PDB file of C-alpha atoms in Angstrom:
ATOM      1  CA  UNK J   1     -82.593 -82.625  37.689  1.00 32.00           C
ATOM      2  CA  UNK J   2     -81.834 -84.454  34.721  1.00 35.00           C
ATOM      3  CA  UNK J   3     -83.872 -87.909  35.287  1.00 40.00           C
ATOM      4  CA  UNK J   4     -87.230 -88.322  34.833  1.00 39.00           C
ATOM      5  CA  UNK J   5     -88.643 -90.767  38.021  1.00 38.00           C
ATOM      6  CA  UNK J   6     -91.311 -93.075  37.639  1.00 42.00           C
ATOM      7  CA  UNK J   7     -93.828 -95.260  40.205  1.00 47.00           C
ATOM      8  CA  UNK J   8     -94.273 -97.894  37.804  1.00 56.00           C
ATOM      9  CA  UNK J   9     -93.221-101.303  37.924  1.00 71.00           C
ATOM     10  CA  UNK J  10     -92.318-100.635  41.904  1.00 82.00           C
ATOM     11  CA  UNK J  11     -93.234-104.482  43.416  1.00 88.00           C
ATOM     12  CA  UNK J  12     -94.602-105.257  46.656  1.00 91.00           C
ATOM     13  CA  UNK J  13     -94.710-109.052  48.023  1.00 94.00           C
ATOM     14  CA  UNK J  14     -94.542-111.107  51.317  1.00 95.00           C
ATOM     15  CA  UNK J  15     -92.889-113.780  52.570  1.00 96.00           C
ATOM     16  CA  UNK J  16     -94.799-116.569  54.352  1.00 94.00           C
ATOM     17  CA  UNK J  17     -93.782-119.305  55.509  1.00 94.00           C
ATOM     18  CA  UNK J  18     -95.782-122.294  53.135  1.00 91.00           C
ATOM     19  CA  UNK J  19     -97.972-124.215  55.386  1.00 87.00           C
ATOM     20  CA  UNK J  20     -97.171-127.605  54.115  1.00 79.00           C
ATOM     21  CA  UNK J  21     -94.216-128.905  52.907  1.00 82.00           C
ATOM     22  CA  UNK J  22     -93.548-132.050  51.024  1.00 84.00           C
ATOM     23  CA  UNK J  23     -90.191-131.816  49.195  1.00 90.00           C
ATOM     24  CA  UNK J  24     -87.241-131.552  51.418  1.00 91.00           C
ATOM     25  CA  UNK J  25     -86.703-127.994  49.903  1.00 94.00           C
ATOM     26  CA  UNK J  26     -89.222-125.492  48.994  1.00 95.00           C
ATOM     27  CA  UNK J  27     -88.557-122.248  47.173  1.00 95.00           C
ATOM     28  CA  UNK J  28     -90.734-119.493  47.997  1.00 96.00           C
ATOM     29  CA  UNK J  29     -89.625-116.341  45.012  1.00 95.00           C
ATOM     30  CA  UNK J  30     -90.242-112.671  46.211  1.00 95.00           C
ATOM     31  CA  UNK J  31     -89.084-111.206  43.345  1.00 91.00           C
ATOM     32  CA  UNK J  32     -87.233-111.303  40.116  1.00 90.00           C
ATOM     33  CA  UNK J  33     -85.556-109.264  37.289  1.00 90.00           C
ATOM     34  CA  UNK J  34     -82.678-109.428  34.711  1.00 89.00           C
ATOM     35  CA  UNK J  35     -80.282-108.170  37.289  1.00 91.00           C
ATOM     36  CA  UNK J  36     -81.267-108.930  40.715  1.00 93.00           C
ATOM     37  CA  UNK J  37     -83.531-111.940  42.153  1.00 94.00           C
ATOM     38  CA  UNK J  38     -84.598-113.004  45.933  1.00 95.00           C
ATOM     39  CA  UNK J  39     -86.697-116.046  47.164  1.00 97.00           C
ATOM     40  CA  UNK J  40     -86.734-117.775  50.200  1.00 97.00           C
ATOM     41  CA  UNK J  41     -85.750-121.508  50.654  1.00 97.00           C
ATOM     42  CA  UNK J  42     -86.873-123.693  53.576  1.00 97.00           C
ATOM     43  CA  UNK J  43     -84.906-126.983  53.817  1.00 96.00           C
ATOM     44  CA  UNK J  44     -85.466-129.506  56.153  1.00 93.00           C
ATOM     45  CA  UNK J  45     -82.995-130.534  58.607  1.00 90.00           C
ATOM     46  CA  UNK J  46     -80.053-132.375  57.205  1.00 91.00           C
ATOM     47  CA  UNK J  47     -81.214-130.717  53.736  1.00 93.00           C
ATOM     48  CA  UNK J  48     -77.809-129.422  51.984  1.00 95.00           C
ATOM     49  CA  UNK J  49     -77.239-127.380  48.439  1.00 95.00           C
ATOM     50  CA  UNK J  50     -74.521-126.789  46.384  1.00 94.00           C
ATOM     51  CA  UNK J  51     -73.459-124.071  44.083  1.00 92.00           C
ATOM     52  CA  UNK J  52     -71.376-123.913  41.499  1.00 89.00           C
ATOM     53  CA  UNK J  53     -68.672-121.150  40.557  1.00 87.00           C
ATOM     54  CA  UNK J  54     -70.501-118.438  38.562  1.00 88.00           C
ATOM     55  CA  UNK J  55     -68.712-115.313  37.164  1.00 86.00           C
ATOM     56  CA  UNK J  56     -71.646-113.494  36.136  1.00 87.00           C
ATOM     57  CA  UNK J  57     -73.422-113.827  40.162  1.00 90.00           C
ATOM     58  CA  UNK J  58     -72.854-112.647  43.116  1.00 91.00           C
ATOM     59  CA  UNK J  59     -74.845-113.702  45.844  1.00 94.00           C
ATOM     60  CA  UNK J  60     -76.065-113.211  49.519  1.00 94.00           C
ATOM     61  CA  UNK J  61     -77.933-116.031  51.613  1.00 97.00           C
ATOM     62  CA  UNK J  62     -79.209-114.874  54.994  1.00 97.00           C
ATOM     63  CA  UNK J  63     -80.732-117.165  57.618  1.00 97.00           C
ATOM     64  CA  UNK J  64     -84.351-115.918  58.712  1.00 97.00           C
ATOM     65  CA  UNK J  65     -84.936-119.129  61.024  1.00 96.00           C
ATOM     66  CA  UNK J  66     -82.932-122.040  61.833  1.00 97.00           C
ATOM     67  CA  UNK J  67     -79.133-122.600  61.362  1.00 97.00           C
ATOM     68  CA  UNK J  68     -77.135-123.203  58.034  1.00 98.00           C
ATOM     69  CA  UNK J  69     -73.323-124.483  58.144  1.00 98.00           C
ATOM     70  CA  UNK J  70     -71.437-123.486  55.032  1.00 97.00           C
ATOM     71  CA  UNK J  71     -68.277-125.009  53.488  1.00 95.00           C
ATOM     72  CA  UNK J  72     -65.716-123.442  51.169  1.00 90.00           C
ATOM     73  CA  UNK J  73     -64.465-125.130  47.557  1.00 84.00           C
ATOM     74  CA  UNK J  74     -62.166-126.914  49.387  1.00 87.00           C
ATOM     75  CA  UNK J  75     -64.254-128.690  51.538  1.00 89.00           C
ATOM     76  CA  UNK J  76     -63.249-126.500  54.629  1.00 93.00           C
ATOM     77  CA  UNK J  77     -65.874-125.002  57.096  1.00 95.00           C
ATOM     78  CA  UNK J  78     -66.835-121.554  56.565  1.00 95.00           C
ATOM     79  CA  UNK J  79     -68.828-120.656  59.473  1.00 96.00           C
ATOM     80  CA  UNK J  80     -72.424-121.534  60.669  1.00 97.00           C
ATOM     81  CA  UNK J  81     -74.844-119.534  61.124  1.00 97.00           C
ATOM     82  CA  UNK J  82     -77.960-118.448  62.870  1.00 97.00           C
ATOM     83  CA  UNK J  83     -80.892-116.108  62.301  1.00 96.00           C
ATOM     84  CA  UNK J  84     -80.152-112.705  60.457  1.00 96.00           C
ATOM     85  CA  UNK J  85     -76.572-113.737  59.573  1.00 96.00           C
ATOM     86  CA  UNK J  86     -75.079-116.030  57.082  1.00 96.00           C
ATOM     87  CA  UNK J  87     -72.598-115.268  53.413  1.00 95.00           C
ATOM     88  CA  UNK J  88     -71.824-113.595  51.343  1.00 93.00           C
ATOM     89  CA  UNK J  89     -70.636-115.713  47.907  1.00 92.00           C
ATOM     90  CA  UNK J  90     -68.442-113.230  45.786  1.00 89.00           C
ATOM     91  CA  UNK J  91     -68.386-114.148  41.953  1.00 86.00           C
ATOM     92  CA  UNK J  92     -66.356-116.928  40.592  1.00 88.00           C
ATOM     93  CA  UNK J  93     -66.652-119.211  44.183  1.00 91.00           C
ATOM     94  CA  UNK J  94     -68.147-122.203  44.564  1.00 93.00           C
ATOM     95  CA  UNK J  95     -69.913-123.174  47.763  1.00 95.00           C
ATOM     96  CA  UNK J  96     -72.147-125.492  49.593  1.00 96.00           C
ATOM     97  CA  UNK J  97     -74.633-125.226  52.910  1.00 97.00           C
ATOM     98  CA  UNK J  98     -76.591-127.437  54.959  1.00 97.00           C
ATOM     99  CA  UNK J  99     -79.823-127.120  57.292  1.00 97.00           C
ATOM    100  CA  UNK J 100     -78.248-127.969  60.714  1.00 96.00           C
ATOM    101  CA  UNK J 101     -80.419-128.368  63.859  1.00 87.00           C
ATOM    102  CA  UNK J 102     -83.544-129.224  65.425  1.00 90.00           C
ATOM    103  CA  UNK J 103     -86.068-126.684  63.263  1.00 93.00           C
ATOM    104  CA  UNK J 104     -86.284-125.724  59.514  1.00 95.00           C
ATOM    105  CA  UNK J 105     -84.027-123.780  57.964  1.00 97.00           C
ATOM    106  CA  UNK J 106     -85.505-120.892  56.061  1.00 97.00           C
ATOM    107  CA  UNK J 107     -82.683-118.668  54.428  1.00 98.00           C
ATOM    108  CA  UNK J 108     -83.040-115.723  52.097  1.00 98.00           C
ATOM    109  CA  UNK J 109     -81.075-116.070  49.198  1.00 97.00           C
ATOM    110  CA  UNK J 110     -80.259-112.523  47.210  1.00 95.00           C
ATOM    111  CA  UNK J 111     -78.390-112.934  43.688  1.00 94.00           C
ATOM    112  CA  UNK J 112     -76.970-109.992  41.632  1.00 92.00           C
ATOM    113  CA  UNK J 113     -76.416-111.050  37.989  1.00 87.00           C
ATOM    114  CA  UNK J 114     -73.942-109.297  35.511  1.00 83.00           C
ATOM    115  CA  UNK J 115     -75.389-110.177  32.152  1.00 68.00           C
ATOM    116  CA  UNK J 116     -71.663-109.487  30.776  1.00 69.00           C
ATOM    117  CA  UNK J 117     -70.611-112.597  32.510  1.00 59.00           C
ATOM    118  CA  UNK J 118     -66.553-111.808  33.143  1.00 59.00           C
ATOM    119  CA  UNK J 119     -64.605-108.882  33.874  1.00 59.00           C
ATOM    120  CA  UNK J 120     -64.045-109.166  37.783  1.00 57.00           C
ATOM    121  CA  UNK J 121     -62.123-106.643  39.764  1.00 57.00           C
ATOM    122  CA  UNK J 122     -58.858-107.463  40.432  1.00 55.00           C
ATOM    123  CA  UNK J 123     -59.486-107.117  44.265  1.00 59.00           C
ATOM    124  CA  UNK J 124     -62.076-109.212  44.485  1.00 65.00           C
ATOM    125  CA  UNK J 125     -62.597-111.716  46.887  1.00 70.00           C
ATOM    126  CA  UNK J 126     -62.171-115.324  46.452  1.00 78.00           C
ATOM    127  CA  UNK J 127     -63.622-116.963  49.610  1.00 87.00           C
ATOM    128  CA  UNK J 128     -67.209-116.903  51.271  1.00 92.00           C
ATOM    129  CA  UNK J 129     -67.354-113.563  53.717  1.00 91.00           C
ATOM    130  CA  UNK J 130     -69.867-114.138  57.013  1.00 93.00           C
ATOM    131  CA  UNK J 131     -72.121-111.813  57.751  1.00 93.00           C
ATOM    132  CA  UNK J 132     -74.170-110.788  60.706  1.00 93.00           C
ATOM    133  CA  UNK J 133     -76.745-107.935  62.137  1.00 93.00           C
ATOM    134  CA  UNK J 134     -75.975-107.066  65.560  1.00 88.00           C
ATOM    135  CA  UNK J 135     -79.188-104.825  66.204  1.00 88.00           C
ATOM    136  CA  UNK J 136     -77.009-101.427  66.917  1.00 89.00           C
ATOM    137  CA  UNK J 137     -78.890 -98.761  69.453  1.00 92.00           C
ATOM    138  CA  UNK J 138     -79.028 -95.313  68.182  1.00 92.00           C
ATOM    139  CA  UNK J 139     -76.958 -92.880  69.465  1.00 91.00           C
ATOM    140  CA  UNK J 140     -78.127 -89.236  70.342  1.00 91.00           C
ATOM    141  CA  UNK J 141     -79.301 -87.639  67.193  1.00 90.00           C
ATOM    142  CA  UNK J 142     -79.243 -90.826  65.185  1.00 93.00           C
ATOM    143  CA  UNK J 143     -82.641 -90.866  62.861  1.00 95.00           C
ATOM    144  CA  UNK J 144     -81.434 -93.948  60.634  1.00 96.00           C
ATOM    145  CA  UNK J 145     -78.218 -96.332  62.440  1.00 95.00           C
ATOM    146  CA  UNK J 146     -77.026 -97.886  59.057  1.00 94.00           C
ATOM    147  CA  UNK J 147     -75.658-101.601  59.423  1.00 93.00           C
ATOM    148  CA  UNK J 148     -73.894-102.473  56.578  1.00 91.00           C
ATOM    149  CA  UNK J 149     -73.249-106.260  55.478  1.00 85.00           C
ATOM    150  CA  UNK J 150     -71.506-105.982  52.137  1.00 76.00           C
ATOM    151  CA  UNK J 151     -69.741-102.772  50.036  1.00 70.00           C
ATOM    152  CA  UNK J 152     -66.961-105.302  49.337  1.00 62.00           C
ATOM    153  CA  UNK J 153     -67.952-106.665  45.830  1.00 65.00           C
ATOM    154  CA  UNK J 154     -68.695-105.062  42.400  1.00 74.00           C
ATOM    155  CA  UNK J 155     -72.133-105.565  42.241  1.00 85.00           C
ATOM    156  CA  UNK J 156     -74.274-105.902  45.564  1.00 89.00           C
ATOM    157  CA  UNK J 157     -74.181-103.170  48.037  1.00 90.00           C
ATOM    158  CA  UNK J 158     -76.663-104.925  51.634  1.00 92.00           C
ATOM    159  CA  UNK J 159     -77.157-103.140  55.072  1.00 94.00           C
ATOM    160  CA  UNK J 160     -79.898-103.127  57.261  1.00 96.00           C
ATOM    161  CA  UNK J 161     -81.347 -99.919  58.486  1.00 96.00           C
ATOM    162  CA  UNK J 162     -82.962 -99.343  62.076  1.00 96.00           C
ATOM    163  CA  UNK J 163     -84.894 -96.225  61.812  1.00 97.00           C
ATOM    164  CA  UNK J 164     -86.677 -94.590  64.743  1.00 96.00           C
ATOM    165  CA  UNK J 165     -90.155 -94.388  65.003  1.00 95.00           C
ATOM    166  CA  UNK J 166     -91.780 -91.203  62.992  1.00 95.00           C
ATOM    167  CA  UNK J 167     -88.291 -90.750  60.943  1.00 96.00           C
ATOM    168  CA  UNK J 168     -86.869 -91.996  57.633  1.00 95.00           C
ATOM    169  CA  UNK J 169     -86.186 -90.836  54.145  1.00 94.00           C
ATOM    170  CA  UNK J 170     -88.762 -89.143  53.220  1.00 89.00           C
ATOM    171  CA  UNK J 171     -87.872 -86.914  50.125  1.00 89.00           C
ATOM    172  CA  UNK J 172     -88.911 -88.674  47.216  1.00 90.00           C
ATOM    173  CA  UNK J 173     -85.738 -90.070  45.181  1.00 93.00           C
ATOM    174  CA  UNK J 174     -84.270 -92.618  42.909  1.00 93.00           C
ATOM    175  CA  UNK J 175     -81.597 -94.818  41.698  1.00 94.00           C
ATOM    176  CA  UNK J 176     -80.055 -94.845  38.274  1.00 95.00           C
ATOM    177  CA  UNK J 177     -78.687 -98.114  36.801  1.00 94.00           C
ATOM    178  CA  UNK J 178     -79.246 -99.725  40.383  1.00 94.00           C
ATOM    179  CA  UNK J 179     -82.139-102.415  40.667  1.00 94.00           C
ATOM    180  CA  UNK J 180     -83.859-102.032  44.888  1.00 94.00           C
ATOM    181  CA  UNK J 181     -84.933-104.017  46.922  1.00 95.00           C
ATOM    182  CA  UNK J 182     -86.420-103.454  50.812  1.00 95.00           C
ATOM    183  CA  UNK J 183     -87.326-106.552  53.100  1.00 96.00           C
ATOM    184  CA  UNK J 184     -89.019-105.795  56.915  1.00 96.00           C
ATOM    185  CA  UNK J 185     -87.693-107.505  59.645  1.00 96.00           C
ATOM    186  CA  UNK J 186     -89.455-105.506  62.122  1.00 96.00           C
ATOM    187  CA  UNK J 187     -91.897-102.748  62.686  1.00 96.00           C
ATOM    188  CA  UNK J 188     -93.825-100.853  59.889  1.00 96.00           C
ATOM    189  CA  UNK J 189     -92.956 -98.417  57.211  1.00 95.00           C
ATOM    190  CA  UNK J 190     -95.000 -96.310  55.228  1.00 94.00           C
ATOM    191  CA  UNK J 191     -93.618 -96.207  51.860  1.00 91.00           C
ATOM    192  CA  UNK J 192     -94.530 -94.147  49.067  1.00 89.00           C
ATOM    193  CA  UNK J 193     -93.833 -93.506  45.267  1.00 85.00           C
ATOM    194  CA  UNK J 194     -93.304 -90.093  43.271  1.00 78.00           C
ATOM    195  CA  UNK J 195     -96.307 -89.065  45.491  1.00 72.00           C
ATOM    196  CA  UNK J 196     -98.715 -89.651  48.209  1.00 71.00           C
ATOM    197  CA  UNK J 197    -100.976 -90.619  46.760  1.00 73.00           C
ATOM    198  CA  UNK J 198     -98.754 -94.201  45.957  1.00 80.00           C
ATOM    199  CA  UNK J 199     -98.569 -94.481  49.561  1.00 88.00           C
ATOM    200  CA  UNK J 200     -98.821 -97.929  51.411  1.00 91.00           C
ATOM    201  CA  UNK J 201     -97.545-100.125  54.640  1.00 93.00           C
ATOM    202  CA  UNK J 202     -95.512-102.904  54.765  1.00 94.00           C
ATOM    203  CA  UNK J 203     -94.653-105.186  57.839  1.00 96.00           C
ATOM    204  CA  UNK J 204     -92.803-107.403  59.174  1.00 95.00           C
ATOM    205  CA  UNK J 205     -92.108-110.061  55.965  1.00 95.00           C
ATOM    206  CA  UNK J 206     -93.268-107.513  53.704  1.00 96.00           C
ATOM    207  CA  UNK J 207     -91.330-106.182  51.030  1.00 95.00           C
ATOM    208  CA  UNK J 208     -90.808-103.951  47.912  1.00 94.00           C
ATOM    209  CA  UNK J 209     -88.636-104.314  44.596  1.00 94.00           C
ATOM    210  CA  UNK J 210     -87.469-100.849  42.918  1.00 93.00           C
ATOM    211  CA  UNK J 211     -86.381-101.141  39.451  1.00 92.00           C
ATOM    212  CA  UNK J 212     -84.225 -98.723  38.044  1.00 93.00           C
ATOM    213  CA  UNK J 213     -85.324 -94.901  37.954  1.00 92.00           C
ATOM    214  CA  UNK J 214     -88.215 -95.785  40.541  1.00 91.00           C
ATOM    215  CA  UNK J 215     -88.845 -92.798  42.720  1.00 92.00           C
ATOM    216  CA  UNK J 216     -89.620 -93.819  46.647  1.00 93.00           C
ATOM    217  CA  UNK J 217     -89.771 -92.141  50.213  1.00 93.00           C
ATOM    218  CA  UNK J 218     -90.622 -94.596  53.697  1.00 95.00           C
ATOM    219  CA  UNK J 219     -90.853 -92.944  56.948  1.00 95.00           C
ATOM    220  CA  UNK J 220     -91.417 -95.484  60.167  1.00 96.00           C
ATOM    221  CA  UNK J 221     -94.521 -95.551  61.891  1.00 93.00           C
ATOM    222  CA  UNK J 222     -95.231 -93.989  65.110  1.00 87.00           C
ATOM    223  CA  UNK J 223     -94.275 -95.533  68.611  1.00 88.00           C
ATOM    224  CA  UNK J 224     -91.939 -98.710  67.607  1.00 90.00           C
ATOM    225  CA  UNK J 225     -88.325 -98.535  65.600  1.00 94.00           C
ATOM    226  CA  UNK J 226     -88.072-100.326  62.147  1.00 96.00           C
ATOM    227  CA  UNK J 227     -86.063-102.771  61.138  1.00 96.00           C
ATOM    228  CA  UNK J 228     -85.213-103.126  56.723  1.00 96.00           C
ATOM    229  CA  UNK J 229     -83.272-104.957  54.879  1.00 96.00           C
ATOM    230  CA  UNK J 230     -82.143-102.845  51.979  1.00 95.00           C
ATOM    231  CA  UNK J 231     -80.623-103.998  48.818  1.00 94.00           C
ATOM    232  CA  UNK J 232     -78.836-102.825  46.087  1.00 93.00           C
ATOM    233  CA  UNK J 233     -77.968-104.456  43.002  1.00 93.00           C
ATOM    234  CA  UNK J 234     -75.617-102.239  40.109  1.00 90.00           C
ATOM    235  CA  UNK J 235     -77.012-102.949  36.550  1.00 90.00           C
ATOM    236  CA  UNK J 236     -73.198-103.583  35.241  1.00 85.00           C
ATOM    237  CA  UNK J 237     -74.875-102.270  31.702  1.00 84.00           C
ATOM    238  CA  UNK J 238     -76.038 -98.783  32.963  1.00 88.00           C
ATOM    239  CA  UNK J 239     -74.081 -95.900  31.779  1.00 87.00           C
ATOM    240  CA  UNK J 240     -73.876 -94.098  35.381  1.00 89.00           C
ATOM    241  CA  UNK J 241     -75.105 -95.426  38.986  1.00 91.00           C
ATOM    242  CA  UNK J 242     -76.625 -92.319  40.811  1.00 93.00           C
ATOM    243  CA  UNK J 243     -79.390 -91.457  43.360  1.00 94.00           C
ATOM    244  CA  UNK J 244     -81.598 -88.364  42.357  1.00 94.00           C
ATOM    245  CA  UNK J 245     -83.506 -86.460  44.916  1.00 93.00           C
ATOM    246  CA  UNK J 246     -86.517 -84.576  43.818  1.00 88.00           C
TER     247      UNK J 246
END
């Protein structure tokens, strides 16, 4: 063991949906660093946004409630979407998205960011890839049933993981030059730092950012699966990327 883990800096925070709501769009920010950020944004129906081409992002928005339509560059649609899917925006593609529907729409937008601001692969992609969670059953044996959204970019790495009640990872680790972030859709986890004694619960809408080097463990809480969104972001200026078990 050649890394040295540490509890501070890990970030817990909620999502709520605000009670009142003037502006046609209100961003609610979970959490924020140099290389990864995540808020929520509620738009009104008929709301729309547009983003520009950016080299240096690459980005994921995820519908939590109500639908979102999204359009290519060219004008084209790409797909529209309901709750707990949505798209996947590689670097270098612009994009826009309305709020289509009877209800709010209140999507989860994730953004890596390569402070570098160039330099992208030569594979990657140059249109907006849907995503969806299909809830998977475990299978006989199964502890964790990984779901994985995106491994397809250079920079974000999203799945959702459905672990069974009373199991999880539980040996304390870390991740090197990779920025965290967990999100509950469902259930409870107990989470914990470097020890026990940093041990708390998070719910459904709860969540916790991991900067780099941040040792962690979560094990799901007895009689009911858990649902987490799990995020990783690379820090493109790290030396090495690498989990550490302790």
């Amino acid at each position: 063991m050649t890394e040295a883990s540490s509890s501070e800096g890990m970030l817990r925070f909620r999502y709520d949906k605000p009670v009142a709501q003037d502006a046609p769009t209100v961003v609610v920010p979970l959490a924020q660093s140099a290389v990864l950020g995540m808020d929520v944004q509620v738009m009104r129906a008929g709301g729309a946004l547009s983003g520009e081409a950016d080299p240096a992002a690459e980005t994921l928005w995820f519908v939590m409630s109500g639908r979102a339509r999204f359009y290519d560059n060219d004008g084209s649609v790409a797909g529209e979407f309901g709750k707990y899917a949505g798209a996947l925006v590689p670097r270098a593609v612009a994009y826009r998205f309305e709020s289509v529907g009877d209800v709010d729409l209140e999507i989860l937008r994730i953004a890596s960011v390569d402070p570098r601001a160039g330099d992208l692969a030569a594979d990657s992609p140059t249109t907006i890839q849907p995503i969806s969670y299909d809830n998977p059953d475990f299978e006989e044996g199964d502890d964790i049933v990984v779901h994985r959204f995106w491994d397809g970019g250079d920079m974000l790495s999203i799945s959702v993981e459905k672990v069974r009640d009373g199991e999880g990872d539980d040996t304390p680790h870390a991740h090197f030059g990779i920025v965290g972030a967990w999100l509950m859709l469902s259930g409870r986890i107990r989470f914990h730092g470097a020890s026990d004694a940093d041990a708390f619960e998070i719910a459904t809408g709860d969540g916790v950012f991991l900067p780099s080097g941040n040792a962690y463990g979560f094990r799901a809480m007895e009689h009911e699966p858990a649902e987490i969104l799990h995020v990783k972001a690379l820090d493109m200026g790290a030396e090495k990327h690498v989990r550490v078990d302790y």
